Short mmCIF file of C-alpha atoms in Angstrom, two decimals:
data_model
loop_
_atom_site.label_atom_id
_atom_site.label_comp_id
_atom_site.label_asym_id
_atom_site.label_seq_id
_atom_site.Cartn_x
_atom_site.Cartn_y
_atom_site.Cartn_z
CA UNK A 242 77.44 -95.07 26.77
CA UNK A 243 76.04 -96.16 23.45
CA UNK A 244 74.99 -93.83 20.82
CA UNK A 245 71.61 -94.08 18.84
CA UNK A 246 71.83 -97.17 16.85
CA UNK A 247 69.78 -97.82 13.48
CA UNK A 248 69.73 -101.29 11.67
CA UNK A 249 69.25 -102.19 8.96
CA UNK A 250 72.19 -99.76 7.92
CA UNK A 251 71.94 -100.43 3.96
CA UNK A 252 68.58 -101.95 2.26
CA UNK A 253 67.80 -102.14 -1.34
CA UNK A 254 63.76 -102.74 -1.95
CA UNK A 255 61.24 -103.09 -5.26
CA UNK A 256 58.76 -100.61 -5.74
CA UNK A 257 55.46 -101.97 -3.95
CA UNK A 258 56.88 -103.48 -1.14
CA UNK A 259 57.58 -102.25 1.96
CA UNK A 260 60.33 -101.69 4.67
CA UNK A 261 60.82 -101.76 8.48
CA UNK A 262 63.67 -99.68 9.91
CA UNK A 263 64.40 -100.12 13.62
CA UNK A 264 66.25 -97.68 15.81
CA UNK A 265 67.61 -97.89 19.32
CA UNK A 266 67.60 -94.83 21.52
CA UNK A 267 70.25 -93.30 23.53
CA UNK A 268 69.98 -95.35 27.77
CA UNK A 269 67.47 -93.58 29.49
CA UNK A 270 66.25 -91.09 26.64
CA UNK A 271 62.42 -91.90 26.19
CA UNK A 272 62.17 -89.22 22.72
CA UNK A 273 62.65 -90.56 19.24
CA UNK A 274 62.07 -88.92 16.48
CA UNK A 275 62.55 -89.61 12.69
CA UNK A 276 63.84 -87.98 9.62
CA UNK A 277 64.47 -88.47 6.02
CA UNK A 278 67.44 -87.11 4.16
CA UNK A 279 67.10 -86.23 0.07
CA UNK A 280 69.53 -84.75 -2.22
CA UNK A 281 66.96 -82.43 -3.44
CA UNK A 282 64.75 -81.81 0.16
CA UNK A 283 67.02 -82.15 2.50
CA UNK A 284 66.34 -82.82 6.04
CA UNK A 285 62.62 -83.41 6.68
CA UNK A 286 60.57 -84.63 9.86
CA UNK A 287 58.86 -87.25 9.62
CA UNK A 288 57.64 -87.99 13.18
CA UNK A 289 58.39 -88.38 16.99
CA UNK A 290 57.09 -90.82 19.94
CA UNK A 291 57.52 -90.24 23.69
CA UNK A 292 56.56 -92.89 26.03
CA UNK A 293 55.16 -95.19 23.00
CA UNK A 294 53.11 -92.30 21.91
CA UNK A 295 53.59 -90.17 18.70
CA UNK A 296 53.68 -86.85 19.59
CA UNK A 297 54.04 -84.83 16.69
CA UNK A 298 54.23 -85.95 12.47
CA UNK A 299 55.83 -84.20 10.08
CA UNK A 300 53.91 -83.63 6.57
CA UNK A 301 54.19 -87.41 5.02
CA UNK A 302 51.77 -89.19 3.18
CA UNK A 303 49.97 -92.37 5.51
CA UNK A 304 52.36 -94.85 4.11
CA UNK A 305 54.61 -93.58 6.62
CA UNK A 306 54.04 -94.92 10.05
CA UNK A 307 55.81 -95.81 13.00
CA UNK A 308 56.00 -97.22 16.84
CA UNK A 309 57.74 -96.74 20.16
CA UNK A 310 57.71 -99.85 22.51
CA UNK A 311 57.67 -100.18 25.95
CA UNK A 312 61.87 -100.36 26.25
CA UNK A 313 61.98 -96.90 23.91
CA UNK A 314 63.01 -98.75 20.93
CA UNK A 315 60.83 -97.39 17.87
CA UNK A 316 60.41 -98.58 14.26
CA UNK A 317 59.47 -97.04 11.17
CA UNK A 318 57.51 -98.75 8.28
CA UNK A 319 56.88 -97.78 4.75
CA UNK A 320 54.62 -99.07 2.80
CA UNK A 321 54.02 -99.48 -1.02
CA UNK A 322 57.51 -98.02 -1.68
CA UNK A 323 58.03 -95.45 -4.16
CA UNK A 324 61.34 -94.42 -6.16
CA UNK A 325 61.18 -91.41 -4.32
CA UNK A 326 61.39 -92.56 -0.95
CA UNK A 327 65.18 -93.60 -1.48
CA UNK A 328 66.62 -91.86 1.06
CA UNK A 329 68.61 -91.60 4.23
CA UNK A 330 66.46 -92.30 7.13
CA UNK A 331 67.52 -91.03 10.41
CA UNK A 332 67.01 -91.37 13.97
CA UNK A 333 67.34 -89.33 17.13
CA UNK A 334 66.89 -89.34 20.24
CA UNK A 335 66.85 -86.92 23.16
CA UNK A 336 66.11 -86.76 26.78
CA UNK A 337 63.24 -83.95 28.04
CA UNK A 338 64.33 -80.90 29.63
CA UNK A 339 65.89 -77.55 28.65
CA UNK A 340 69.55 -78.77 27.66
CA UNK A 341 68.06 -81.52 25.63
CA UNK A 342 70.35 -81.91 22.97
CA UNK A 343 69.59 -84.30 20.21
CA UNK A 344 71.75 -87.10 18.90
CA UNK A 345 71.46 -88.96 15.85
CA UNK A 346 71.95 -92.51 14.64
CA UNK A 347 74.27 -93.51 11.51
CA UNK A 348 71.21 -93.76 9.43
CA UNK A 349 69.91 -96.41 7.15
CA UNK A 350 70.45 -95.94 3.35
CA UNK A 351 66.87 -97.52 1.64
CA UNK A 352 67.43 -97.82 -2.00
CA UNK A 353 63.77 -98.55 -3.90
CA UNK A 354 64.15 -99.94 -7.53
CA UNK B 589 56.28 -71.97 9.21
CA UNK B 590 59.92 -71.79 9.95
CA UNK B 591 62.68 -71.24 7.21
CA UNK B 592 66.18 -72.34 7.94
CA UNK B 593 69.11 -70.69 5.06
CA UNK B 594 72.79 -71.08 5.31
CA UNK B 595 75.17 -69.69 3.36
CA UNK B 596 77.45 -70.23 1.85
CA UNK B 597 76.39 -73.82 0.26
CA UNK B 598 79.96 -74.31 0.01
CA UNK B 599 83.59 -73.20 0.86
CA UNK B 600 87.19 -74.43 0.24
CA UNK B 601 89.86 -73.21 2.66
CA UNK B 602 93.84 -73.57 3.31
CA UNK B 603 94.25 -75.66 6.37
CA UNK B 604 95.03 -72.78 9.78
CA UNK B 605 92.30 -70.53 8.22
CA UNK B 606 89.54 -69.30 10.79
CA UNK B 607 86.40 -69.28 8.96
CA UNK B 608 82.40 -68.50 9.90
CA UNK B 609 79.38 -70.07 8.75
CA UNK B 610 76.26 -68.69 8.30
CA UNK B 611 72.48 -69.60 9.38
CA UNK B 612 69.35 -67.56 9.42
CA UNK B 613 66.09 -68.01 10.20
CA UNK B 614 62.60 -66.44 9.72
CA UNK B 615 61.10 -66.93 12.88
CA UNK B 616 62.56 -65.23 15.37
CA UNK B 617 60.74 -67.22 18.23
CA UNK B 618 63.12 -70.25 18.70
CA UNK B 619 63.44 -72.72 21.32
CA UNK B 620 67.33 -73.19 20.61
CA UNK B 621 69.68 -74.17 17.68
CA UNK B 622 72.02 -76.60 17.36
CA UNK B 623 74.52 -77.05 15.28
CA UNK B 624 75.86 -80.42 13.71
CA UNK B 625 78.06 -81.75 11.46
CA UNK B 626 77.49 -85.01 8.81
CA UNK B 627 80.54 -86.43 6.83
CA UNK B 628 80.08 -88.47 4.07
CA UNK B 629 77.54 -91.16 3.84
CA UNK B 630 76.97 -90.74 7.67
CA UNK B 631 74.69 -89.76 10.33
CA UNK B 632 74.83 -86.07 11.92
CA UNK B 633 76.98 -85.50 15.08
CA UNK B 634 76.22 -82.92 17.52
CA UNK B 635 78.44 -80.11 17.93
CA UNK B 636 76.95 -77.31 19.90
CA UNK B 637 73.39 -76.59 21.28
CA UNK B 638 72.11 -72.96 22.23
CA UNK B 639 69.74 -72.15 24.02
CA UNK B 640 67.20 -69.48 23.25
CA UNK B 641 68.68 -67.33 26.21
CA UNK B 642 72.08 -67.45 25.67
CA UNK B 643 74.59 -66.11 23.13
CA UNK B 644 76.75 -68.18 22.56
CA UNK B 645 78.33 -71.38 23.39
CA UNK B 646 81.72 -72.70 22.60
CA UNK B 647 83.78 -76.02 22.37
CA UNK B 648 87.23 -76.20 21.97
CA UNK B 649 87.94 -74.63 18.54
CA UNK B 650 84.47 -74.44 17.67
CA UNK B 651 82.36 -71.09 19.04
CA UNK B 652 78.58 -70.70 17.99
CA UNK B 653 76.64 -67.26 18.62
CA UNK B 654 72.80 -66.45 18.17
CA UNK B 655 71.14 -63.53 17.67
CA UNK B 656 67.73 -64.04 18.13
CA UNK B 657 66.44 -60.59 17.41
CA UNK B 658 68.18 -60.65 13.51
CA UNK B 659 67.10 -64.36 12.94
CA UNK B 660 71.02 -65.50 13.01
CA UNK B 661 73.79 -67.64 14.29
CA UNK B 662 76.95 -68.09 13.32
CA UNK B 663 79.67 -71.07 13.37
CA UNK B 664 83.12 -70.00 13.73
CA UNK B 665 85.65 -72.60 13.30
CA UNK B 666 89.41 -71.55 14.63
CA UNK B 667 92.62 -73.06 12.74
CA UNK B 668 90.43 -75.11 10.52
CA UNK B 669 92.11 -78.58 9.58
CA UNK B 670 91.95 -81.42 7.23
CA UNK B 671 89.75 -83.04 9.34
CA UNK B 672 87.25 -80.31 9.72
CA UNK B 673 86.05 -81.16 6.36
CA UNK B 674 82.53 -82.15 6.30
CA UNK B 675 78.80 -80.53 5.73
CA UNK B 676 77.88 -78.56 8.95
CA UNK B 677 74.23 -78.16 9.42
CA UNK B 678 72.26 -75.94 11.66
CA UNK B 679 68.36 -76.86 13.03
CA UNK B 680 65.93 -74.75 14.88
CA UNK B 681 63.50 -76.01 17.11
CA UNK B 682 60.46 -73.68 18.04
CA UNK B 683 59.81 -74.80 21.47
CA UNK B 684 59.03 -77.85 23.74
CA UNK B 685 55.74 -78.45 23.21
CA UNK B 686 53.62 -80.95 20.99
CA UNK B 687 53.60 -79.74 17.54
CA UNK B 688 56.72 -77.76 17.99
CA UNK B 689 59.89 -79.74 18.99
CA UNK B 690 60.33 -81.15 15.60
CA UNK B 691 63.88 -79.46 13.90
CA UNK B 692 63.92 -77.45 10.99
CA UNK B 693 67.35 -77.92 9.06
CA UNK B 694 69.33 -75.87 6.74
CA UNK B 695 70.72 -77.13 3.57
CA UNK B 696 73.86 -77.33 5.22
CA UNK B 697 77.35 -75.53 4.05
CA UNK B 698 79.85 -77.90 2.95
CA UNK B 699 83.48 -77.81 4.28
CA UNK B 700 86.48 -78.74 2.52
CA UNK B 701 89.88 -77.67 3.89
CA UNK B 702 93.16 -78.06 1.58
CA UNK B 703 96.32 -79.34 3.81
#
């Protein structure tokens, strides 16, 4: 069975412009949620969609958003990049019910210069 | 809100040593923890999930224990090896519903063992 699977996996962008990082869920898992990885603030939540519906948002400023389609796949999009949003962003996906474990994607590494 | 600490940040080992990493939490009200591991440059890989009822769980030479009541879990890694060398992270998540499934991470410990 495939694993969560992110693309692009490496991205360099110019402050001011603004990125589109897709993610592929887990067959049959319907959560996806988001996160960004910093040297210096670790693992943060950004947000998570169920059923093309966010369900919950971490504490980011607007020009984070995102989307679930129909199929589960979900997107993230930043906007007006900063320096500071170089990062790892990663995704993860889960089924519902008690034993849901969650499993993450590879990541993709966006560089902003 | 939720506060996830591991310790140590870091620790170097022989390769056969058993070793035990640390997480606490502040909120003793969790959902479950889980436990992962991320090696360099990569994504996180899922090593063991507990559940808010149970103790512990275990899988192969990996065991991980919660005590809910003192805000802690522990990793314990038997004969460590070469290979075991990565960050291991631990996440709490504070229950099922909206507003509360999101994971709060630890800084992670990082792993190296010496063959």
């Amino acid at each position: 069975k495939a694993g969560v699977t992110q693309t692009p996996r490496y991205l360099i962008k110019t402050r001011g412009q603004q990125v589109t990082l897709s993610c592929s869920p887990i067959s049959g898992h319907r959560s996806v949620s988001w996160y960004q990885q910093t040297p210096g603030q670790g693992l943060q939540f950004l947000f998570e969609y169920f059923s093309e519906t966010q369900r919950n948002k971490g504490n980011f400023p607007g020009r984070f958003s995102g989307r679930q389609f129909s199929n589960s796949r979900s997107e993230m999009n930043v906007s007006t990049l900063e320096l500071g949003d170089s990062a790892l962003y990663l995704c993860a996906s889960s089924s519902e019910g008690r034993g849901n474990t969650i499993y993450f994607g590879e990541g993709s590494w966006l560089t902003v210069v | 809100k939720q506060e996830v600490t591991q310790i140590p940040a870091a620790l170097s080992v022989p390769e056969g040593e058993n070793l035990v990493l640390n997480c606490s939490f502040t909120d003793s009200a969790i959902y479950n923890l889980q436990w992962f591991r991320q090696d360099p440059g990569k994504g996180l890989t899922s090593l063991l999930l507990i559940q808010s009822s149970q103790r512990e769980q275990t899988s192969g030479r990996l065991n991980a224990s919660l005590d809910k009541s003192s805000g802690r879990s522990t990793l314990y890694i038997a004969a460590s090896q070469p290979g075991d060398s990565a960050t291991y992270l631990c996440a709490v998540r504070l229950g099922s519903d909206t507003g509360r499934r999101a994971l709060t991470f630890g800084s992670g410990t990082r792993l190296q063992v010496q063959p």
